[in-house]
CSV table of C-alpha atoms in Angstrom, one decimal:
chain,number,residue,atom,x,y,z
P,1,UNK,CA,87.4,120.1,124.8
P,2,UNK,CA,87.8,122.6,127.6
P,3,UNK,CA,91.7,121.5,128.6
P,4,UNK,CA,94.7,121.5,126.8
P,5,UNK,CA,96.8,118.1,125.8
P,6,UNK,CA,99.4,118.6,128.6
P,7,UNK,CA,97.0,119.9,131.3
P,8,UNK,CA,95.9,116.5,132.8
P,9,UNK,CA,99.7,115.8,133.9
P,10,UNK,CA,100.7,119.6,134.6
P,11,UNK,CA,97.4,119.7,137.1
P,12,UNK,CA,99.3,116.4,138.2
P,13,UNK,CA,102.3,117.8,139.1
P,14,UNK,CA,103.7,115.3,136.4
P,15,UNK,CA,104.7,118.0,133.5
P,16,UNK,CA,108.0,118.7,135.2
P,17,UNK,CA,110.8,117.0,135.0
P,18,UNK,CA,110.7,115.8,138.2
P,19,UNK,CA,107.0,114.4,137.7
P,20,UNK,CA,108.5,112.7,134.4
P,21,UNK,CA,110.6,111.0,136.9
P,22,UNK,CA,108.1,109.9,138.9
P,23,UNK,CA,105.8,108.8,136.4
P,24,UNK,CA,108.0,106.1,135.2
P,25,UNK,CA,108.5,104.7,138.8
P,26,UNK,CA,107.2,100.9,139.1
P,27,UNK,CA,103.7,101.0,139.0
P,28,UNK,CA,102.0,100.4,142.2
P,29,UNK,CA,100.3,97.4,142.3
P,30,UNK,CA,96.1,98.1,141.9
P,31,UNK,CA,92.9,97.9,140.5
P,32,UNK,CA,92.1,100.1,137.7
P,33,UNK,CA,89.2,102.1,138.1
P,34,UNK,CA,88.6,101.9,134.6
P,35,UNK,CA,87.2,98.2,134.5
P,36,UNK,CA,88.3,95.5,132.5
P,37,UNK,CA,91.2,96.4,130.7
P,38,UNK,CA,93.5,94.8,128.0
P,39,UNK,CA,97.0,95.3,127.8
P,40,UNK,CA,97.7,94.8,123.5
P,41,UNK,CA,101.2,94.5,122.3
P,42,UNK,CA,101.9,94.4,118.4
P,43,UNK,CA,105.1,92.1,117.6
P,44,UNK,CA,106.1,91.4,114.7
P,45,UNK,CA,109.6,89.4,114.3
P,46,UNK,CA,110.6,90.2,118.1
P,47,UNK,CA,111.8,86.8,119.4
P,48,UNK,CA,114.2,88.6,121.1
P,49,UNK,CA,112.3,90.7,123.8
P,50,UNK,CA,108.9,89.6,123.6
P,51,UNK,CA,109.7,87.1,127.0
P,52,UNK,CA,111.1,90.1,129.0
P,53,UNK,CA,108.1,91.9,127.2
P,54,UNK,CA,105.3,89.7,128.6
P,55,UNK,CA,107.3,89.1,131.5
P,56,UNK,CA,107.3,92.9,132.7
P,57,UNK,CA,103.9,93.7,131.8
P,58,UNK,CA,102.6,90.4,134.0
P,59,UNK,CA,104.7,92.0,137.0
P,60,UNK,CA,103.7,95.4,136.8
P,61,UNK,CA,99.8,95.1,135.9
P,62,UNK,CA,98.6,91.8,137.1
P,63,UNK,CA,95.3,93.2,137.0
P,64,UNK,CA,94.9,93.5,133.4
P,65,UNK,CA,94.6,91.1,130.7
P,66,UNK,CA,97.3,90.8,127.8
P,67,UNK,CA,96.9,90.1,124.7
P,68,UNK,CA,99.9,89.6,122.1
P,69,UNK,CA,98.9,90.4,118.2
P,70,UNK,CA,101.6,88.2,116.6
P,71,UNK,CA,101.7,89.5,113.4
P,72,UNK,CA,102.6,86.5,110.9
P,73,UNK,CA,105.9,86.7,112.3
P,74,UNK,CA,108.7,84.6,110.4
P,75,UNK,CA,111.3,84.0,113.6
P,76,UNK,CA,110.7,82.6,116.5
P,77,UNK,CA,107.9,84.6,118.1
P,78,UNK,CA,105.2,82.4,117.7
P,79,UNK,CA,107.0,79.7,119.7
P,80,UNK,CA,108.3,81.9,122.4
P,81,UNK,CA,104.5,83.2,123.2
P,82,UNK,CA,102.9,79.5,122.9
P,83,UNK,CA,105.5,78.6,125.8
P,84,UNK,CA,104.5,81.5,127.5
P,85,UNK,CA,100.9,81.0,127.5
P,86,UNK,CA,99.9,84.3,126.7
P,87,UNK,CA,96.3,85.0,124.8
P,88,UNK,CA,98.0,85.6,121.2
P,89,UNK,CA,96.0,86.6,118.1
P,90,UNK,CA,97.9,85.3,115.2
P,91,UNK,CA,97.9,86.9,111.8
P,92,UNK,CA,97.9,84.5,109.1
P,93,UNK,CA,100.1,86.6,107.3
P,94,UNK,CA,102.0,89.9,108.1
P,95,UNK,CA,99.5,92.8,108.1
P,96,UNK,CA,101.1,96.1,109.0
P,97,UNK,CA,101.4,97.8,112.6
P,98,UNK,CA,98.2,99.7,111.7
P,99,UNK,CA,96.4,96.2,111.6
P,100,UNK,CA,98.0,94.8,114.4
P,101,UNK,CA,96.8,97.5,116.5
P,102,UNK,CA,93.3,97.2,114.6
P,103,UNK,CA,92.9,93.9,115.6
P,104,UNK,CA,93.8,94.6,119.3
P,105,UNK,CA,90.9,97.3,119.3
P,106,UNK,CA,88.3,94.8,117.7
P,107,UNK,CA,89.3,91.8,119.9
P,108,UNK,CA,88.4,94.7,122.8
P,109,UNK,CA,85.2,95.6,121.7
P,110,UNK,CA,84.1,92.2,121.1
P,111,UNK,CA,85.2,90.8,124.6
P,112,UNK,CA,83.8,93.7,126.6
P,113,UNK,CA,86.7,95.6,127.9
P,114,UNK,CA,86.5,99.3,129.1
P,115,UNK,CA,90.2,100.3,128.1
P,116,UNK,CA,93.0,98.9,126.0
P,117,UNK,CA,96.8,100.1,126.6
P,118,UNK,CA,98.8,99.2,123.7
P,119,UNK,CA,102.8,98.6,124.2
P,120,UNK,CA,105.2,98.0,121.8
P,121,UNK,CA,106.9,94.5,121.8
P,122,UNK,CA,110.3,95.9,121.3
P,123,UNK,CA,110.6,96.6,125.0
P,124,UNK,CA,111.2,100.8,124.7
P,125,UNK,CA,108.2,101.0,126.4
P,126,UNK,CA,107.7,100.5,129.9
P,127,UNK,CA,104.6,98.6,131.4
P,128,UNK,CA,106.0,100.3,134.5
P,129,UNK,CA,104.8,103.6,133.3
P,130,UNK,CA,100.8,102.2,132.7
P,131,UNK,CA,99.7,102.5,135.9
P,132,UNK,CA,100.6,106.3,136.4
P,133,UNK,CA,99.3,107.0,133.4
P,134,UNK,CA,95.6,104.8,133.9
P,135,UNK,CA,95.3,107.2,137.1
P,136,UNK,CA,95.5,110.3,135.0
P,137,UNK,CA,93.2,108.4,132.4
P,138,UNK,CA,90.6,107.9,135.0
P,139,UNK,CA,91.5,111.2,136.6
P,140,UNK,CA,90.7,113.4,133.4
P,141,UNK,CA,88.4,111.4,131.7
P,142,UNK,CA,90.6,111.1,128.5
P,143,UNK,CA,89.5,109.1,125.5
P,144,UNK,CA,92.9,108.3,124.4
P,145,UNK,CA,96.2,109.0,126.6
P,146,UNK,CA,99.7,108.9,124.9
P,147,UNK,CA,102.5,107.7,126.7
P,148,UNK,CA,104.8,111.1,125.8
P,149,UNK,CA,108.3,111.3,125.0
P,150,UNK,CA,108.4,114.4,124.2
P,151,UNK,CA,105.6,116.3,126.3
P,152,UNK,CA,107.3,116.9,130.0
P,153,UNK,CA,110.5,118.9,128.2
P,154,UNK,CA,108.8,120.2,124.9
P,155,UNK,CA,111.1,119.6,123.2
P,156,UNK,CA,112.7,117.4,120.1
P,157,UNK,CA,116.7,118.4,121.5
P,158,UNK,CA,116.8,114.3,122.7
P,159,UNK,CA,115.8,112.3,119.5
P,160,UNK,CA,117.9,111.6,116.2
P,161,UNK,CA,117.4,114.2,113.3
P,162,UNK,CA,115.4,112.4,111.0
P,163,UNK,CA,112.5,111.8,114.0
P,164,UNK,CA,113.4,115.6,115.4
P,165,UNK,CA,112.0,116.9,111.8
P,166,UNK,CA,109.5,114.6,111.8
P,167,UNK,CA,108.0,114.8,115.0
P,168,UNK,CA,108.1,118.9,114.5
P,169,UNK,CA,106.2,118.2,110.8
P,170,UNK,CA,103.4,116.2,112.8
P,171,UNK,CA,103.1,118.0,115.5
P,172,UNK,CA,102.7,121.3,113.7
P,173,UNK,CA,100.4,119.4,111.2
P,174,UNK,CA,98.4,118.3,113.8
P,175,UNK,CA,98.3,122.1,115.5
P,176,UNK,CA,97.4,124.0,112.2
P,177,UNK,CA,94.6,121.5,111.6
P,178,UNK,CA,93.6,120.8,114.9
P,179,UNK,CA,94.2,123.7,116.4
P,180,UNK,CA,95.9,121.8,119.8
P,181,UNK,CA,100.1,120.8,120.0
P,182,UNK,CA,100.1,117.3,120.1
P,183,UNK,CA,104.1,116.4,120.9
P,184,UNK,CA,104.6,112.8,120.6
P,185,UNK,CA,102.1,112.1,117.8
P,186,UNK,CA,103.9,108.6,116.8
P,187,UNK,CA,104.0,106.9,120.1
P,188,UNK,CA,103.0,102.9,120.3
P,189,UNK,CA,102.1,103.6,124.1
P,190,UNK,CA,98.9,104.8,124.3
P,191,UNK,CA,95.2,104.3,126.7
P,192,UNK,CA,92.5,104.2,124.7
P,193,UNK,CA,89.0,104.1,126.4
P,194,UNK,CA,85.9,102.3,124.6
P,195,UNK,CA,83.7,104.6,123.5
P,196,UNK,CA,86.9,105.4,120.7
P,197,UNK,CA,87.3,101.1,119.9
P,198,UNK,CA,84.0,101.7,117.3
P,199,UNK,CA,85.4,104.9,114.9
P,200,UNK,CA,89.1,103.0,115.1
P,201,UNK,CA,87.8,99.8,114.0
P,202,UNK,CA,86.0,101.5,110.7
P,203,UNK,CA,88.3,103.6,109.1
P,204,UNK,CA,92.0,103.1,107.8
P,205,UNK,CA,95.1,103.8,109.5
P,206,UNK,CA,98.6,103.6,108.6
P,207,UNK,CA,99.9,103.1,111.9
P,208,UNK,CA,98.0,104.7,114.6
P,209,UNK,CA,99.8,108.0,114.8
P,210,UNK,CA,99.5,111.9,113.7
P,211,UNK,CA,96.1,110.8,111.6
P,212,UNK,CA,94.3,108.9,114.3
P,213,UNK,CA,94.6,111.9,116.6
P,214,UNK,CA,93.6,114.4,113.6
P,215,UNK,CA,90.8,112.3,113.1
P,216,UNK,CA,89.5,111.4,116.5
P,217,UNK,CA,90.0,114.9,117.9
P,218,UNK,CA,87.8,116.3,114.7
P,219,UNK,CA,85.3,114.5,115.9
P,220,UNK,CA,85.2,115.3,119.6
P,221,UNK,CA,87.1,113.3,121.4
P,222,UNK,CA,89.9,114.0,124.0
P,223,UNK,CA,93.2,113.3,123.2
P,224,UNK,CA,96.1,114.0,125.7
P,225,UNK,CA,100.0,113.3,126.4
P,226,UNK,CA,101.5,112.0,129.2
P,227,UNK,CA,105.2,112.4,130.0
P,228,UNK,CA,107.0,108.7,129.7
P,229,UNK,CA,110.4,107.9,130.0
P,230,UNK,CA,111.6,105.5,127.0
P,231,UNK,CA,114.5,102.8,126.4
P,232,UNK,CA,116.2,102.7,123.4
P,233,UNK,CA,115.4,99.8,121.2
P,234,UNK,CA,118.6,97.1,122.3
P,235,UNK,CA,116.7,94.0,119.5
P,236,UNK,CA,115.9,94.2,115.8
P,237,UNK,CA,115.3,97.1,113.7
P,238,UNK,CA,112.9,99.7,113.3
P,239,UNK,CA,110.0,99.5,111.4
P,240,UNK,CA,110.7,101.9,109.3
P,241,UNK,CA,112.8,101.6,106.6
P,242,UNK,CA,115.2,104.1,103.7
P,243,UNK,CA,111.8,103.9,101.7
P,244,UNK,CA,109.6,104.6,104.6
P,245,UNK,CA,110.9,108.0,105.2
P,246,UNK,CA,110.0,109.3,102.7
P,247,UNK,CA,106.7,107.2,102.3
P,248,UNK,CA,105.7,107.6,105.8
P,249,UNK,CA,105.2,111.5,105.5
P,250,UNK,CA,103.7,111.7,102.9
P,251,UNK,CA,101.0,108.2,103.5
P,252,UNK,CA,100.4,110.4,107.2
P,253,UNK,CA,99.9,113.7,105.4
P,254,UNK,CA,97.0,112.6,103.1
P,255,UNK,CA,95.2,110.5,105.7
P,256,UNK,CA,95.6,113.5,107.8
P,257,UNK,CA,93.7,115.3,105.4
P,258,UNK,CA,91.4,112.6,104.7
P,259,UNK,CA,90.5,112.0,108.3
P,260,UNK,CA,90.1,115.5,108.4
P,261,UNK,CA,87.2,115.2,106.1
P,262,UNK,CA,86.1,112.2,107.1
P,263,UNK,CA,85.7,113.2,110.8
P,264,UNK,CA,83.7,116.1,109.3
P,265,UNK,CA,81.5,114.6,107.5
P,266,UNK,CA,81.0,112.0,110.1
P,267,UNK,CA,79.6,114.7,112.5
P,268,UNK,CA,77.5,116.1,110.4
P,269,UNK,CA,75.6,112.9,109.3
P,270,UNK,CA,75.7,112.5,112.9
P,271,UNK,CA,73.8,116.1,114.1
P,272,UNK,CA,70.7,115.0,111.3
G,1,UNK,CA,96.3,104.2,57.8
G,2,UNK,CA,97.1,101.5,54.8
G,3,UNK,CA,95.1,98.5,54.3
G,4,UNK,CA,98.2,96.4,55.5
G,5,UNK,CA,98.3,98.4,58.5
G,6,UNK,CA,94.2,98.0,59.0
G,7,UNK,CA,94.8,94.0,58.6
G,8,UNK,CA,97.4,93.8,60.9
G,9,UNK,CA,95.7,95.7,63.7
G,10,UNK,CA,92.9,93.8,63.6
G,11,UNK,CA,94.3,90.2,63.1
G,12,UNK,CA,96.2,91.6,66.5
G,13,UNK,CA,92.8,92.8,67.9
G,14,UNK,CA,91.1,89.4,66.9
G,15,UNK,CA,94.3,87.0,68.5
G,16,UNK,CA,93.4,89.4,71.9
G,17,UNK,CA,90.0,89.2,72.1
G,18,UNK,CA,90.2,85.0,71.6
G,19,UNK,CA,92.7,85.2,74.5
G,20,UNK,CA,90.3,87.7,76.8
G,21,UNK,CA,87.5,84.9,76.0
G,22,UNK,CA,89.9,81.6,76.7
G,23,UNK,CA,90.8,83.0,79.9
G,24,UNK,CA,86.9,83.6,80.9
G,25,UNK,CA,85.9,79.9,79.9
G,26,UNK,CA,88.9,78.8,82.0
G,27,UNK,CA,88.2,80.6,85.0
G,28,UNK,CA,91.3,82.7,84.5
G,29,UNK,CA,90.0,86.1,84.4
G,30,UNK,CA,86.6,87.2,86.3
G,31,UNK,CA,84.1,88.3,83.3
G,32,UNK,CA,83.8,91.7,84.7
G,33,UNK,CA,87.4,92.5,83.5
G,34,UNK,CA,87.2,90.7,80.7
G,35,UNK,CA,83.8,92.2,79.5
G,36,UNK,CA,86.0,95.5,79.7
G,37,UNK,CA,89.1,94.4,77.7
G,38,UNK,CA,86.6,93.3,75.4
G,39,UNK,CA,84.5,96.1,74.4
G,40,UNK,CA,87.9,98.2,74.5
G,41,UNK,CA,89.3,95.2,71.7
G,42,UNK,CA,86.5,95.8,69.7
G,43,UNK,CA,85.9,99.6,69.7
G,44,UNK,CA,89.7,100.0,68.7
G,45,UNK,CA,89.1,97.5,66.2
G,46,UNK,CA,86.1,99.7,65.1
G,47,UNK,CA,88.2,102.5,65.0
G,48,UNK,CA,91.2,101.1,62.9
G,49,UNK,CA,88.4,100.1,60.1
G,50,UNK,CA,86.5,102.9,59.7
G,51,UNK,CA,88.6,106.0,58.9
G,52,UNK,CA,85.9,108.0,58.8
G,53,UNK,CA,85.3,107.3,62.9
G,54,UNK,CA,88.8,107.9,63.8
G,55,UNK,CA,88.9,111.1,62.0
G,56,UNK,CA,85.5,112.6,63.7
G,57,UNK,CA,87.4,111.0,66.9
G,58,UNK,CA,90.7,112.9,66.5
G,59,UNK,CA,89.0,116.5,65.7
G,60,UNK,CA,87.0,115.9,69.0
G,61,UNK,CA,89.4,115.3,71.3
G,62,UNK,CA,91.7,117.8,69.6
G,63,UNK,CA,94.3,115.6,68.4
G,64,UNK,CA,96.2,116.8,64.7
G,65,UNK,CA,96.5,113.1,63.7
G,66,UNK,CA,95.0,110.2,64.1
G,67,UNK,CA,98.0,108.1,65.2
G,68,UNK,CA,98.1,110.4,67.8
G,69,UNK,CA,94.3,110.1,69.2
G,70,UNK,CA,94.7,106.4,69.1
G,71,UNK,CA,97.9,106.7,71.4
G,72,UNK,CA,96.3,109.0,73.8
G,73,UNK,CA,93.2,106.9,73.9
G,74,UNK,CA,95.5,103.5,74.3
G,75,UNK,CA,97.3,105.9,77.3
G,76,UNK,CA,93.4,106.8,79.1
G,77,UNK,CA,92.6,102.9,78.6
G,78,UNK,CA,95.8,102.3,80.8
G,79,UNK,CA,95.5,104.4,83.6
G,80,UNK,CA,91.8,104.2,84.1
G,81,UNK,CA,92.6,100.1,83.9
G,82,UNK,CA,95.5,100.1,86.4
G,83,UNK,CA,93.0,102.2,88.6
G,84,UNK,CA,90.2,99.5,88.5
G,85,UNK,CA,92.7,96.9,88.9
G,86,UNK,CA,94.4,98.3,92.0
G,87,UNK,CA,91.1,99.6,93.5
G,88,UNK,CA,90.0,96.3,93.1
G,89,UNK,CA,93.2,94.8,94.5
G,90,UNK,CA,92.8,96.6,97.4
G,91,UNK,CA,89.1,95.9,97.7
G,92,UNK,CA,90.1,92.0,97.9
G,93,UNK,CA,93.4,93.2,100.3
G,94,UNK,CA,91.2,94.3,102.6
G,95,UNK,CA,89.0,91.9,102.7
G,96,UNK,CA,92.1,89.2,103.2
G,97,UNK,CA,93.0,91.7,105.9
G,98,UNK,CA,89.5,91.8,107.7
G,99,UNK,CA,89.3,87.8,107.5
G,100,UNK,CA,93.1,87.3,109.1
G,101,UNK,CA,92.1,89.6,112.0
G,102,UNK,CA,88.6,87.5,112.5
G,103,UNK,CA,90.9,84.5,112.3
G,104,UNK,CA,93.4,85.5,114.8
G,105,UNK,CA,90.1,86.9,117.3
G,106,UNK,CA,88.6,84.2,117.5
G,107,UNK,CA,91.1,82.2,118.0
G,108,UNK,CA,92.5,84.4,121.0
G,109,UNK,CA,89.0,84.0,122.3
G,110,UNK,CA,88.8,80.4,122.1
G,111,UNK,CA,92.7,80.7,124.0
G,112,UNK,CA,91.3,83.6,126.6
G,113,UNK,CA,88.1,81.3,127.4
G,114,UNK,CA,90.3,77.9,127.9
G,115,UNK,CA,92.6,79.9,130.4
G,116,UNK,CA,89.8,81.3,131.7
G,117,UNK,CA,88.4,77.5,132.7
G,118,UNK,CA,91.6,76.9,133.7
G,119,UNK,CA,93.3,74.7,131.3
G,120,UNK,CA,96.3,77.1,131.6
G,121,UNK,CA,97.2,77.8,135.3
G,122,UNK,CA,98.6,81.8,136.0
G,123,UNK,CA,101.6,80.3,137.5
G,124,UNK,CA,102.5,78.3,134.7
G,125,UNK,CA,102.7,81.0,132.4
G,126,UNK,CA,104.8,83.1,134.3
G,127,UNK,CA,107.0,81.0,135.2
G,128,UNK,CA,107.5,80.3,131.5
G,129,UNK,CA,108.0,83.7,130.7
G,130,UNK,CA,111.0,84.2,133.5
G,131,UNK,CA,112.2,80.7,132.3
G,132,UNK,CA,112.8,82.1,128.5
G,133,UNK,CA,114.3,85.4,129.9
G,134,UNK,CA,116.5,83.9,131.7
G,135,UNK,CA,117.6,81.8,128.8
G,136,UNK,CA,117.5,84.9,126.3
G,137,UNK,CA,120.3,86.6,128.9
């Protein structure tokens, strides 16, 4: 890896905060280079903005295909995307984000497509935002692209304490083992291009974050940030819960380390 | 131990081991965990009878009595059981897992290639979506 994270959107002009402006502009309407790509959004109980959800990523990508992974929601969700006829993969039962996300990756392999975006159903991430960041995807040749938070002010000053000392946890985690600052390590927006859908679909992840970079980046992949502007969540709750605070850490810690060896190993099966 | 105690253990250890078998012949418990609770049945059994055994057991894993070797064994049993049971719980959660995601592909294929023939025109399902905003403002 011969760049760091941030230097596909600082060659961009995009690292200021100006550029973080102007990457979360409405998307101008065009072909990705990439090829076929699939828009995935986990939802899981989020009858209340999965229409405006769906609704915005039709109007600002109509050139890629969506996909909903309704994760055995209990509310109304189901119903809502049938009316909508939108492509929905339905868990029988709920599986976990990590899963959902999963099952985005394999329903992209097996169909063919070149890149998969994945959004959050929750609507704090906007589809508005994809196409900037699919140029600098194509641009740099990056095998996984995270829609930022955190990346065009380096800094943690914006977000609540209990993410501020987590994000800092991760993201030094990630730099002591990795060797490379990684500043949003737990963000849902993300481009992933193809050749990472096989190692994602074979090993376990809790949710996607701090673990799947470790682990991907170990074994030679490029990873990189780009700066996003976010909404605050206005329906339902986060997914984490009092219990997941403290379970979270420390589930991401030992996969971290586990990835870590498991990357490792991987590549050097692969060099006999 | 007393003879009393002896009897008691084993009556215990024979009551187990016809419920370990019962729940085989009814299906109830896979024969490879009940193969396991039932060589453990019978070597503790072996153990309460012959003093002689649980004495050479006690001096080799360093125990001063033998009430005490018996515990700690009873406490290995335990946690090497809970860790077959919940390696193999998550052996069969993952294989739940892998089936509900080939489930819910295939059926989005099956979706994607019906809206691909056109069963399901653009239009219609945008309008949809605006139509539920709308209705969800």
């Amino acid at each position: 890896m011969s760049r760091t994270l941030a230097d596909g959107a600082r060659a961009r002009g995009s690292n200021s905060p100006e550029g973080f402006e102007a990457a979360a502009e409405p998307s101008r309407v065009m072909r990705p280079a990439t090829g076929r790509i699939l828009v995935a959004v986990p939802a899981y109980n989020e009858a209340g903005t999965i229409a405006r959800v769906v609704t915005r990523v039709r109007d600002a990508l109509p050139g890629y295909d969506l996909l909903v992974v309704n994760d055995g929601s209990g509310d109304e969700t189901g119903q809502i995307l049938r009316r909508l006829g939108v492509t929905v993969a339905t868990h029988p039962c709920n599986l976990g984000y990590g899963r959902a996300v999963q099952t985005a990756i394999k329903y992209a392999l097996s169909c063919g497509y070149d890149a998969l975006v994945t959004l959050d159903a929750d609507g704090q991430h906007p589809p508005e935002a994809v196409s900037a960041m699919m140029e600098e995807f194509d641009a740099s040749r990056w095998d996984v692209l995270i829609g930022s938070r955190y990346i065009a002010t380096r800094s943690y000053r914006a977000a609540p304490l209990g993410r501020r000392i987590g994000m800092r946890l991760f993201s030094t985690l990630v730099r002591i083992v990795i060797g490379q600052r990684v500043y949003d390590t737990s963000s849902g927006l993300k481009i992933i291009r193809r050749d990472v859908f096989e190692p994602l679909t074979h090993w376990h992840f809790v949710d996607f974050h701090a673990e799947t970079i470790v682990y991907l980046m170990r074994l030679g992949h490029r990873v990189g940030e780009f700066p996003v502007t976010m909404a605050e969540r206005t329906h339902g709750h986060s997914m984490h819960t009092a219990i997941n605070y403290l379970k979270y850490p420390l589930k991401t810690f030992l996969l971290v380390l586990l990835g870590l060896i498991e990357a490792s190993l991987t590549r050097r099966r692969r060099k006999r | 131990m007393t003879l009393q105690g002896i009897l008691i253990l084993n009556f215990i250890g024979l009551l187990l081991l016809l419920w370990v078998l019962n729940l085989i012949r009814h299906g109830r418990l896979y024969v490879g965990y009940g193969v396991i609770f039932a060589i453990s049945i019978i070597g503790t059994m072996a153990l309460i009878s012959v003093p002689r055994l649980l004495v050479m057991v006690t001096h080799m894993i360093g125990a001063v009595f033998p009430a005490s070797a018996l515990t700690m064994l009873a406490l290995c049993f335990i946690v090497l059981m809970l860790l077959y049971i919940l390696t193999q719980l998550t052996i069969v959660s993952n294989r739940l897992s892998a089936l509900a995601q080939d489930i819910a592909i295939e059926r989005a294929r099956a979706e994607a290639e019906r809206t691909a023939q056109g069963k399901i025109a653009p239009e219609e399902r945008g309008g949809a979506a605006r139509e539920i905003w709308n209705e969800s403002e």
